[in-house]
Structures are given as structure tokens and as C-alpha cells.
Amino acid sequence: MYEHLDVVLEGDIAFATMNRPDRLNALNPKLVDELRDFFVGLYWRRDVRVVVLRGAGKAFCAGLDLKDRGGDNADRSVGAGLTGQRKISEIVMAMRRCPQPIIACVDGAAAGGGFALALASDVRIATPSLKMNAAFIRIGLSACDIGVSYFLPRMVGSSVAAEYMLTGRFITADRAYQLGLVSKIVDASELETEARSFAADMLHATPLGLRLTKEALNHAIDANGLEAAIAMEDRNQILCAQDGDFGEGVRAFLEKRTPVYAKRDT
């Protein structure tokens, strides 16, 4: 389907690989459109339960491809500029809106837009060569771009976020792990195995339970207090308990086996 985004479906897992290794998977207009199309479409898909996002070659994503910008924007109107900007920022909004957990395999550079893609994922696994930064501020722009100013302070606190966003300094693998930005650091050769392990554990949940957990986590981050968060939790637990897969989840747990849930394409 796509030119620069390879999507392979293995069972309930979609492996989405940004495939421009000669450009460190930098975001050109075509890849931007393909990422947006893929993540927007996930909202309606029941055949995909977990997504693994990665980059081909030696980098995750080096950010905006400044050598392939689809034309100089010097003559563009403000309105056209905002439309172009929203084409990119809609990717991370779709990543948070889609009900599937996203596991980012971050090897090498995750700069600028690549940093935003990593932060918008649910779980991040890194290699020792990881280098993440808000590169926007180093090319004459604001570091507050593509959701970074929303995600980063919530993950690491406002002071640490300011440290990296005001300077554009790189976050190394060890520092990212220390800050809780990544869940694990593994060698590049083990990255896919680790991602599959995370995905397998996620697939023990019922399809509805997994989707509603991501949804509730999203809302809880911005919830108006404890009561609002608990109201969402209460509603989701009752919905899950009434779902047809609930009984199979309980039986599989008691019998110490992998659950087999009903297949639903819609």
C-alpha cells in the first residue's frame, strides 16, 4: 500500500517500519502522508490489537527531511502553512486516538519529528545508540512542536522538559531510562524479540480490555481529579465484564494458558 512505510500484519500485531534508511527515515511529505493514513485508519480496525513502530537501518527517525520538503514555503500563505503543519501533527493525535497500544523500537536517532513519534507511543524500547532531542529549536523553530510540549513535561516534569527543549540537547539511552522515557535498553539484535515479548503480554488482555485501558490512561492524564478518573475506570470495568471475551480471559488465567479470544474484523 505504501512507498516508505512497510506494514506487515502477523496475527494481531502490525509491524510498521519507516523505510527510508538512506535518509535515516527522515519525514518527507510522502512518509508523513503514509504515517497519518495508517494511524488514522487504525481507529476502525479490530484485526490489529498491537502496533510495533520502528525504523529501517540504523535510525528510528531523524525528523523532518530538510532536503525533501515538497517545495519551499517562502510563498505559502499562513493558512497553507497551518494546513501543512497539521498534516504532521495529526499523526501523533491519531497515535493517541487509536485504541491499539503502540510499542516504539527506538534504535539510533529519534530527533525532531522522530522524537515526537517516540513520545506519542505507549511503550518505548531503546538500544544503547539511542539519541533523542527536540531538534526543532536548532533549526530556527520552536521546540514546542508535534505534541512534544504536551508529552515530555508529563513524562519527565517541567524542569527536565525545559532543560532539553530550550537547548535541543540529546537524551542518551541511559538518561532516557533514568527518566522513565524508555522501558528497557537492549542490543539492536534483541529489539524485535523484546517488542514481541511486550506485545505477547498485551495480547493476554481481552480485545476490549486492552482498548479501554489505553483510552482510560489517555483520559486520566488530563482528568479533572480522582473522581473523574474513577468514573472512567468504573464504566470500563462494567463494559469489560459484560463483553463476551471476559469469561475466556478468566478461564485462561485459572487454567494457566494463553487465552483464545473471538476474532472480530469489525
PDB file of N, CA and C in Angstrom, residues 120-209:
ATOM      1  N   ALA A 120       4.830   9.826  21.433  1.00  0.00           N
ATOM      2  CA  ALA A 120       3.407   9.556  21.243  1.00  0.00           C
ATOM      3  C   ALA A 120       3.082   8.072  21.346  1.00  0.00           C
ATOM      4  N   SER A 121       4.093   7.229  21.343  1.00  0.00           N
ATOM      5  CA  SER A 121       3.881   5.791  21.511  1.00  0.00           C
ATOM      6  C   SER A 121       3.574   5.482  22.977  1.00  0.00           C
ATOM      7  N   ASP A 122       3.076   4.290  23.235  1.00  0.00           N
ATOM      8  CA  ASP A 122       2.711   3.911  24.602  1.00  0.00           C
ATOM      9  C   ASP A 122       3.887   3.334  25.380  1.00  0.00           C
ATOM     10  N   VAL A 123       4.721   2.559  24.705  1.00  0.00           N
ATOM     11  CA  VAL A 123       5.886   1.934  25.325  1.00  0.00           C
ATOM     12  C   VAL A 123       7.070   2.149  24.397  1.00  0.00           C
ATOM     13  N   ARG A 124       8.211   2.486  24.975  1.00  0.00           N
ATOM     14  CA  ARG A 124       9.416   2.695  24.183  1.00  0.00           C
ATOM     15  C   ARG A 124      10.509   1.737  24.653  1.00  0.00           C
ATOM     16  N   ILE A 125      11.079   1.001  23.691  1.00  0.00           N
ATOM     17  CA  ILE A 125      12.238   0.149  23.940  1.00  0.00           C
ATOM     18  C   ILE A 125      13.392   0.746  23.154  1.00  0.00           C
ATOM     19  N   ALA A 126      14.565   0.855  23.763  1.00  0.00           N
ATOM     20  CA  ALA A 126      15.680   1.539  23.126  1.00  0.00           C
ATOM     21  C   ALA A 126      16.906   0.649  23.027  1.00  0.00           C
ATOM     22  N   THR A 127      17.825   1.055  22.171  1.00  0.00           N
ATOM     23  CA  THR A 127      19.146   0.442  22.092  1.00  0.00           C
ATOM     24  C   THR A 127      20.152   1.398  22.694  1.00  0.00           C
ATOM     25  N   PRO A 128      21.365   0.945  23.001  1.00  0.00           N
ATOM     26  CA  PRO A 128      22.375   1.844  23.583  1.00  0.00           C
ATOM     27  C   PRO A 128      22.733   3.031  22.693  1.00  0.00           C
ATOM     28  N   SER A 129      22.439   2.936  21.385  1.00  0.00           N
ATOM     29  CA  SER A 129      22.788   4.039  20.480  1.00  0.00           C
ATOM     30  C   SER A 129      21.714   5.118  20.406  1.00  0.00           C
ATOM     31  N   LEU A 130      20.675   4.992  21.216  1.00  0.00           N
ATOM     32  CA  LEU A 130      19.584   5.972  21.203  1.00  0.00           C
ATOM     33  C   LEU A 130      20.088   7.405  21.414  1.00  0.00           C
ATOM     34  N   LYS A 131      19.569   8.333  20.591  1.00  0.00           N
ATOM     35  CA  LYS A 131      19.806   9.772  20.761  1.00  0.00           C
ATOM     36  C   LYS A 131      18.514  10.488  20.392  1.00  0.00           C
ATOM     37  N   MET A 132      17.842  11.053  21.400  1.00  0.00           N
ATOM     38  CA  MET A 132      16.581  11.752  21.166  1.00  0.00           C
ATOM     39  C   MET A 132      16.751  13.232  21.486  1.00  0.00           C
ATOM     40  N   ASN A 133      16.139  14.089  20.667  1.00  0.00           N
ATOM     41  CA  ASN A 133      16.152  15.508  21.004  1.00  0.00           C
ATOM     42  C   ASN A 133      15.045  16.260  20.291  1.00  0.00           C
ATOM     43  N   ALA A 134      14.715  17.415  20.851  1.00  0.00           N
ATOM     44  CA  ALA A 134      13.748  18.333  20.232  1.00  0.00           C
ATOM     45  C   ALA A 134      14.520  19.203  19.237  1.00  0.00           C
ATOM     46  N   ALA A 135      14.839  18.619  18.091  1.00  0.00           N
ATOM     47  CA  ALA A 135      15.751  19.251  17.136  1.00  0.00           C
ATOM     48  C   ALA A 135      15.185  20.527  16.527  1.00  0.00           C
ATOM     49  N   PHE A 136      13.871  20.740  16.644  1.00  0.00           N
ATOM     50  CA  PHE A 136      13.253  21.904  16.013  1.00  0.00           C
ATOM     51  C   PHE A 136      13.943  23.208  16.404  1.00  0.00           C
ATOM     52  N   ILE A 137      14.308  23.315  17.692  1.00  0.00           N
ATOM     53  CA  ILE A 137      14.858  24.575  18.178  1.00  0.00           C
ATOM     54  C   ILE A 137      16.237  24.855  17.610  1.00  0.00           C
ATOM     55  N   ARG A 138      16.879  23.841  17.049  1.00  0.00           N
ATOM     56  CA  ARG A 138      18.219  24.010  16.485  1.00  0.00           C
ATOM     57  C   ARG A 138      18.188  24.388  15.007  1.00  0.00           C
ATOM     58  N   ILE A 139      16.997  24.468  14.429  1.00  0.00           N
ATOM     59  CA  ILE A 139      16.903  24.879  13.028  1.00  0.00           C
ATOM     60  C   ILE A 139      16.011  26.115  12.877  1.00  0.00           C
ATOM     61  N   GLY A 140      15.960  26.926  13.934  1.00  0.00           N
ATOM     62  CA  GLY A 140      15.243  28.191  13.846  1.00  0.00           C
ATOM     63  C   GLY A 140      13.781  28.140  14.198  1.00  0.00           C
ATOM     64  N   LEU A 141      13.306  27.015  14.732  1.00  0.00           N
ATOM     65  CA  LEU A 141      11.902  26.876  15.097  1.00  0.00           C
ATOM     66  C   LEU A 141      11.757  26.791  16.613  1.00  0.00           C
ATOM     67  N   SER A 142      10.523  26.678  17.069  1.00  0.00           N
ATOM     68  CA  SER A 142      10.262  26.438  18.481  1.00  0.00           C
ATOM     69  C   SER A 142      10.387  24.953  18.769  1.00  0.00           C
ATOM     70  N   ALA A 143      10.837  24.617  19.971  1.00  0.00           N
ATOM     71  CA  ALA A 143      10.904  23.213  20.381  1.00  0.00           C
ATOM     72  C   ALA A 143       9.518  22.641  20.669  1.00  0.00           C
ATOM     73  N   CYS A 144       8.535  23.510  20.787  1.00  0.00           N
ATOM     74  CA  CYS A 144       7.163  23.078  21.064  1.00  0.00           C
ATOM     75  C   CYS A 144       6.488  22.725  19.745  1.00  0.00           C
ATOM     76  N   ASP A 145       6.581  21.470  19.347  1.00  0.00           N
ATOM     77  CA  ASP A 145       6.096  21.064  18.037  1.00  0.00           C
ATOM     78  C   ASP A 145       5.654  19.605  18.074  1.00  0.00           C
ATOM     79  N   ILE A 146       4.644  19.271  17.299  1.00  0.00           N
ATOM     80  CA  ILE A 146       4.144  17.908  17.098  1.00  0.00           C
ATOM     81  C   ILE A 146       3.885  17.208  18.434  1.00  0.00           C
ATOM     82  N   GLY A 147       3.362  17.944  19.399  1.00  0.00           N
ATOM     83  CA  GLY A 147       2.972  17.346  20.675  1.00  0.00           C
ATOM     84  C   GLY A 147       4.070  17.205  21.703  1.00  0.00           C
ATOM     85  N   VAL A 148       5.316  17.581  21.374  1.00  0.00           N
ATOM     86  CA  VAL A 148       6.415  17.407  22.330  1.00  0.00           C
ATOM     87  C   VAL A 148       6.174  18.199  23.607  1.00  0.00           C
ATOM     88  N   SER A 149       5.646  19.425  23.489  1.00  0.00           N
ATOM     89  CA  SER A 149       5.407  20.239  24.687  1.00  0.00           C
ATOM     90  C   SER A 149       4.290  19.672  25.550  1.00  0.00           C
ATOM     91  N   TYR A 150       3.475  18.788  24.999  1.00  0.00           N
ATOM     92  CA  TYR A 150       2.433  18.113  25.780  1.00  0.00           C
ATOM     93  C   TYR A 150       2.989  16.857  26.427  1.00  0.00           C
ATOM     94  N   PHE A 151       3.649  16.010  25.645  1.00  0.00           N
ATOM     95  CA  PHE A 151       4.100  14.712  26.139  1.00  0.00           C
ATOM     96  C   PHE A 151       5.260  14.818  27.124  1.00  0.00           C
ATOM     97  N   LEU A 152       6.302  15.546  26.756  1.00  0.00           N
ATOM     98  CA  LEU A 152       7.538  15.489  27.535  1.00  0.00           C
ATOM     99  C   LEU A 152       7.370  15.977  28.976  1.00  0.00           C
ATOM    100  N   PRO A 153       6.740  17.132  29.256  1.00  0.00           N
ATOM    101  CA  PRO A 153       6.591  17.547  30.657  1.00  0.00           C
ATOM    102  C   PRO A 153       5.783  16.560  31.491  1.00  0.00           C
ATOM    103  N   ARG A 154       4.814  15.903  30.885  1.00  0.00           N
ATOM    104  CA  ARG A 154       4.014  14.933  31.613  1.00  0.00           C
ATOM    105  C   ARG A 154       4.802  13.675  31.944  1.00  0.00           C
ATOM    106  N   MET A 155       5.814  13.391  31.150  1.00  0.00           N
ATOM    107  CA  MET A 155       6.619  12.196  31.372  1.00  0.00           C
ATOM    108  C   MET A 155       7.789  12.431  32.311  1.00  0.00           C
ATOM    109  N   VAL A 156       8.423  13.595  32.208  1.00  0.00           N
ATOM    110  CA  VAL A 156       9.663  13.819  32.960  1.00  0.00           C
ATOM    111  C   VAL A 156       9.603  15.038  33.883  1.00  0.00           C
ATOM    112  N   GLY A 157       8.495  15.786  33.875  1.00  0.00           N
ATOM    113  CA  GLY A 157       8.401  17.002  34.682  1.00  0.00           C
ATOM    114  C   GLY A 157       8.811  18.234  33.890  1.00  0.00           C
ATOM    115  N   SER A 158       8.344  19.380  34.333  1.00  0.00           N
ATOM    116  CA  SER A 158       8.560  20.607  33.572  1.00  0.00           C
ATOM    117  C   SER A 158      10.019  21.053  33.561  1.00  0.00           C
ATOM    118  N   SER A 159      10.742  20.831  34.651  1.00  0.00           N
ATOM    119  CA  SER A 159      12.131  21.295  34.714  1.00  0.00           C
ATOM    120  C   SER A 159      13.021  20.532  33.745  1.00  0.00           C
ATOM    121  N   VAL A 160      12.910  19.213  33.752  1.00  0.00           N
ATOM    122  CA  VAL A 160      13.716  18.402  32.836  1.00  0.00           C
ATOM    123  C   VAL A 160      13.285  18.654  31.392  1.00  0.00           C
ATOM    124  N   ALA A 161      11.979  18.803  31.169  1.00  0.00           N
ATOM    125  CA  ALA A 161      11.499  19.105  29.816  1.00  0.00           C
ATOM    126  C   ALA A 161      12.102  20.416  29.323  1.00  0.00           C
ATOM    127  N   ALA A 162      12.138  21.421  30.197  1.00  0.00           N
ATOM    128  CA  ALA A 162      12.725  22.698  29.806  1.00  0.00           C
ATOM    129  C   ALA A 162      14.199  22.544  29.481  1.00  0.00           C
ATOM    130  N   GLU A 163      14.902  21.732  30.259  1.00  0.00           N
ATOM    131  CA  GLU A 163      16.330  21.501  30.023  1.00  0.00           C
ATOM    132  C   GLU A 163      16.591  21.050  28.593  1.00  0.00           C
ATOM    133  N   TYR A 164      15.791  20.116  28.112  1.00  0.00           N
ATOM    134  CA  TYR A 164      16.038  19.554  26.781  1.00  0.00           C
ATOM    135  C   TYR A 164      15.360  20.341  25.670  1.00  0.00           C
ATOM    136  N   MET A 165      14.226  20.973  25.957  1.00  0.00           N
ATOM    137  CA  MET A 165      13.524  21.696  24.908  1.00  0.00           C
ATOM    138  C   MET A 165      14.140  23.068  24.639  1.00  0.00           C
ATOM    139  N   LEU A 166      14.695  23.698  25.650  1.00  0.00           N
ATOM    140  CA  LEU A 166      15.311  25.014  25.456  1.00  0.00           C
ATOM    141  C   LEU A 166      16.706  24.925  24.864  1.00  0.00           C
ATOM    142  N   THR A 167      17.316  23.771  24.940  1.00  0.00           N
ATOM    143  CA  THR A 167      18.688  23.614  24.454  1.00  0.00           C
ATOM    144  C   THR A 167      18.799  22.750  23.210  1.00  0.00           C
ATOM    145  N   GLY A 168      17.845  21.837  23.005  1.00  0.00           N
ATOM    146  CA  GLY A 168      17.968  20.892  21.902  1.00  0.00           C
ATOM    147  C   GLY A 168      18.995  19.814  22.175  1.00  0.00           C
ATOM    148  N   ARG A 169      19.447  19.701  23.425  1.00  0.00           N
ATOM    149  CA  ARG A 169      20.438  18.672  23.756  1.00  0.00           C
ATOM    150  C   ARG A 169      19.860  17.278  23.553  1.00  0.00           C
ATOM    151  N   PHE A 170      20.775  16.325  23.311  1.00  0.00           N
ATOM    152  CA  PHE A 170      20.357  14.949  23.103  1.00  0.00           C
ATOM    153  C   PHE A 170      20.150  14.226  24.433  1.00  0.00           C
ATOM    154  N   ILE A 171      19.116  13.399  24.466  1.00  0.00           N
ATOM    155  CA  ILE A 171      18.876  12.485  25.578  1.00  0.00           C
ATOM    156  C   ILE A 171      19.466  11.142  25.182  1.00  0.00           C
ATOM    157  N   THR A 172      20.436  10.670  25.946  1.00  0.00           N
ATOM    158  CA  THR A 172      21.065   9.379  25.659  1.00  0.00           C
ATOM    159  C   THR A 172      20.200   8.237  26.182  1.00  0.00           C
ATOM    160  N   ALA A 173      20.564   7.018  25.826  1.00  0.00           N
ATOM    161  CA  ALA A 173      19.793   5.854  26.258  1.00  0.00           C
ATOM    162  C   ALA A 173      19.753   5.743  27.778  1.00  0.00           C
ATOM    163  N   ASP A 174      20.907   5.893  28.427  1.00  0.00           N
ATOM    164  CA  ASP A 174      20.956   5.770  29.889  1.00  0.00           C
ATOM    165  C   ASP A 174      20.116   6.843  30.556  1.00  0.00           C
ATOM    166  N   ARG A 175      20.202   8.068  30.047  1.00  0.00           N
ATOM    167  CA  ARG A 175      19.423   9.169  30.614  1.00  0.00           C
ATOM    168  C   ARG A 175      17.927   8.942  30.386  1.00  0.00           C
ATOM    169  N   ALA A 176      17.560   8.449  29.208  1.00  0.00           N
ATOM    170  CA  ALA A 176      16.160   8.179  28.907  1.00  0.00           C
ATOM    171  C   ALA A 176      15.599   7.118  29.843  1.00  0.00           C
ATOM    172  N   TYR A 177      16.398   6.093  30.123  1.00  0.00           N
ATOM    173  CA  TYR A 177      15.956   5.040  31.036  1.00  0.00           C
ATOM    174  C   TYR A 177      15.820   5.587  32.456  1.00  0.00           C
ATOM    175  N   GLN A 178      16.782   6.420  32.853  1.00  0.00           N
ATOM    176  CA  GLN A 178      16.738   7.030  34.178  1.00  0.00           C
ATOM    177  C   GLN A 178      15.490   7.888  34.351  1.00  0.00           C
ATOM    178  N   LEU A 179      15.090   8.578  33.296  1.00  0.00           N
ATOM    179  CA  LEU A 179      13.927   9.463  33.350  1.00  0.00           C
ATOM    180  C   LEU A 179      12.607   8.713  33.173  1.00  0.00           C
ATOM    181  N   GLY A 180      12.675   7.443  32.820  1.00  0.00           N
ATOM    182  CA  GLY A 180      11.460   6.679  32.586  1.00  0.00           C
ATOM    183  C   GLY A 180      10.885   6.846  31.195  1.00  0.00           C
ATOM    184  N   LEU A 181      11.656   7.439  30.285  1.00  0.00           N
ATOM    185  CA  LEU A 181      11.179   7.621  28.918  1.00  0.00           C
ATOM    186  C   LEU A 181      11.182   6.312  28.143  1.00  0.00           C
ATOM    187  N   VAL A 182      12.080   5.412  28.485  1.00  0.00           N
ATOM    188  CA  VAL A 182      12.124   4.100  27.841  1.00  0.00           C
ATOM    189  C   VAL A 182      11.983   3.019  28.909  1.00  0.00           C
ATOM    190  N   SER A 183      11.366   1.915  28.523  1.00  0.00           N
ATOM    191  CA  SER A 183      11.113   0.839  29.471  1.00  0.00           C
ATOM    192  C   SER A 183      12.291  -0.107  29.612  1.00  0.00           C
ATOM    193  N   LYS A 184      13.084  -0.214  28.540  1.00  0.00           N
ATOM    194  CA  LYS A 184      14.182  -1.167  28.553  1.00  0.00           C
ATOM    195  C   LYS A 184      15.209  -0.763  27.513  1.00  0.00           C
ATOM    196  N   ILE A 185      16.486  -1.089  27.788  1.00  0.00           N
ATOM    197  CA  ILE A 185      17.561  -0.890  26.820  1.00  0.00           C
ATOM    198  C   ILE A 185      18.116  -2.262  26.459  1.00  0.00           C
ATOM    199  N   VAL A 186      18.088  -2.581  25.169  1.00  0.00           N
ATOM    200  CA  VAL A 186      18.585  -3.880  24.705  1.00  0.00           C
ATOM    201  C   VAL A 186      19.457  -3.660  23.470  1.00  0.00           C
ATOM    202  N   ASP A 187      20.272  -4.637  23.143  1.00  0.00           N
ATOM    203  CA  ASP A 187      21.056  -4.566  21.918  1.00  0.00           C
ATOM    204  C   ASP A 187      20.125  -4.548  20.713  1.00  0.00           C
ATOM    205  N   ALA A 188      20.607  -3.959  19.629  1.00  0.00           N
ATOM    206  CA  ALA A 188      19.782  -3.841  18.430  1.00  0.00           C
ATOM    207  C   ALA A 188      19.281  -5.199  17.953  1.00  0.00           C
ATOM    208  N   SER A 189      20.093  -6.235  18.117  1.00  0.00           N
ATOM    209  CA  SER A 189      19.716  -7.574  17.674  1.00  0.00           C
ATOM    210  C   SER A 189      18.561  -8.159  18.495  1.00  0.00           C
ATOM    211  N   GLU A 190      18.314  -7.589  19.670  1.00  0.00           N
ATOM    212  CA  GLU A 190      17.273  -8.106  20.558  1.00  0.00           C
ATOM    213  C   GLU A 190      16.016  -7.243  20.554  1.00  0.00           C
ATOM    214  N   LEU A 191      16.037  -6.180  19.763  1.00  0.00           N
ATOM    215  CA  LEU A 191      14.950  -5.200  19.816  1.00  0.00           C
ATOM    216  C   LEU A 191      13.607  -5.819  19.412  1.00  0.00           C
ATOM    217  N   GLU A 192      13.585  -6.538  18.311  1.00  0.00           N
ATOM    218  CA  GLU A 192      12.329  -7.136  17.858  1.00  0.00           C
ATOM    219  C   GLU A 192      11.832  -8.189  18.836  1.00  0.00           C
ATOM    220  N   THR A 193      12.743  -8.991  19.370  1.00  0.00           N
ATOM    221  CA  THR A 193      12.347 -10.017  20.345  1.00  0.00           C
ATOM    222  C   THR A 193      11.700  -9.376  21.570  1.00  0.00           C
ATOM    223  N   GLU A 194      12.281  -8.294  22.040  1.00  0.00           N
ATOM    224  CA  GLU A 194      11.726  -7.610  23.209  1.00  0.00           C
ATOM    225  C   GLU A 194      10.357  -7.020  22.896  1.00  0.00           C
ATOM    226  N   ALA A 195      10.218  -6.446  21.702  1.00  0.00           N
ATOM    227  CA  ALA A 195       8.926  -5.887  21.308  1.00  0.00           C
ATOM    228  C   ALA A 195       7.867  -6.979  21.233  1.00  0.00           C
ATOM    229  N   ARG A 196       8.228  -8.120  20.693  1.00  0.00           N
ATOM    230  CA  ARG A 196       7.285  -9.231  20.617  1.00  0.00           C
ATOM    231  C   ARG A 196       6.888  -9.715  22.009  1.00  0.00           C
ATOM    232  N   SER A 197       7.819  -9.667  22.952  1.00  0.00           N
ATOM    233  CA  SER A 197       7.519 -10.076  24.319  1.00  0.00           C
ATOM    234  C   SER A 197       6.494  -9.135  24.950  1.00  0.00           C
ATOM    235  N   PHE A 198       6.696  -7.828  24.774  1.00  0.00           N
ATOM    236  CA  PHE A 198       5.729  -6.854  25.281  1.00  0.00           C
ATOM    237  C   PHE A 198       4.365  -7.079  24.630  1.00  0.00           C
ATOM    238  N   ALA A 199       4.361  -7.270  23.302  1.00  0.00           N
ATOM    239  CA  ALA A 199       3.108  -7.455  22.582  1.00  0.00           C
ATOM    240  C   ALA A 199       2.379  -8.706  23.057  1.00  0.00           C
ATOM    241  N   ALA A 200       3.128  -9.782  23.268  1.00  0.00           N
ATOM    242  CA  ALA A 200       2.514 -11.033  23.725  1.00  0.00           C
ATOM    243  C   ALA A 200       1.834 -10.844  25.073  1.00  0.00           C
ATOM    244  N   ASP A 201       2.476 -10.112  25.970  1.00  0.00           N
ATOM    245  CA  ASP A 201       1.859  -9.857  27.277  1.00  0.00           C
ATOM    246  C   ASP A 201       0.596  -9.010  27.126  1.00  0.00           C
ATOM    247  N   MET A 202       0.639  -8.027  26.220  1.00  0.00           N
ATOM    248  CA  MET A 202      -0.545  -7.194  25.998  1.00  0.00           C
ATOM    249  C   MET A 202      -1.703  -8.006  25.442  1.00  0.00           C
ATOM    250  N   LEU A 203      -1.398  -9.001  24.617  1.00  0.00           N
ATOM    251  CA  LEU A 203      -2.439  -9.803  23.982  1.00  0.00           C
ATOM    252  C   LEU A 203      -3.110 -10.777  24.942  1.00  0.00           C
ATOM    253  N   HIS A 204      -2.597 -10.888  26.172  1.00  0.00           N
ATOM    254  CA  HIS A 204      -3.302 -11.673  27.186  1.00  0.00           C
ATOM    255  C   HIS A 204      -4.581 -10.965  27.616  1.00  0.00           C
ATOM    256  N   ALA A 205      -4.625  -9.662  27.455  1.00  0.00           N
ATOM    257  CA  ALA A 205      -5.845  -8.914  27.780  1.00  0.00           C
ATOM    258  C   ALA A 205      -6.914  -9.215  26.743  1.00  0.00           C
ATOM    259  N   THR A 206      -8.177  -9.056  27.120  1.00  0.00           N
ATOM    260  CA  THR A 206      -9.236  -9.179  26.121  1.00  0.00           C
ATOM    261  C   THR A 206      -9.107  -8.013  25.147  1.00  0.00           C
ATOM    262  N   PRO A 207      -9.583  -8.173  23.909  1.00  0.00           N
ATOM    263  CA  PRO A 207      -9.527  -7.055  22.958  1.00  0.00           C
ATOM    264  C   PRO A 207     -10.155  -5.777  23.501  1.00  0.00           C
ATOM    265  N   LEU A 208     -11.325  -5.911  24.138  1.00  0.00           N
ATOM    266  CA  LEU A 208     -11.981  -4.721  24.677  1.00  0.00           C
ATOM    267  C   LEU A 208     -11.208  -4.163  25.859  1.00  0.00           C
ATOM    268  N   GLY A 209     -10.727  -5.041  26.741  1.00  0.00           N
ATOM    269  CA  GLY A 209      -9.986  -4.576  27.913  1.00  0.00           C
ATOM    270  C   GLY A 209      -8.734  -3.819  27.535  1.00  0.00           C
TER     271      GLY A 209
END
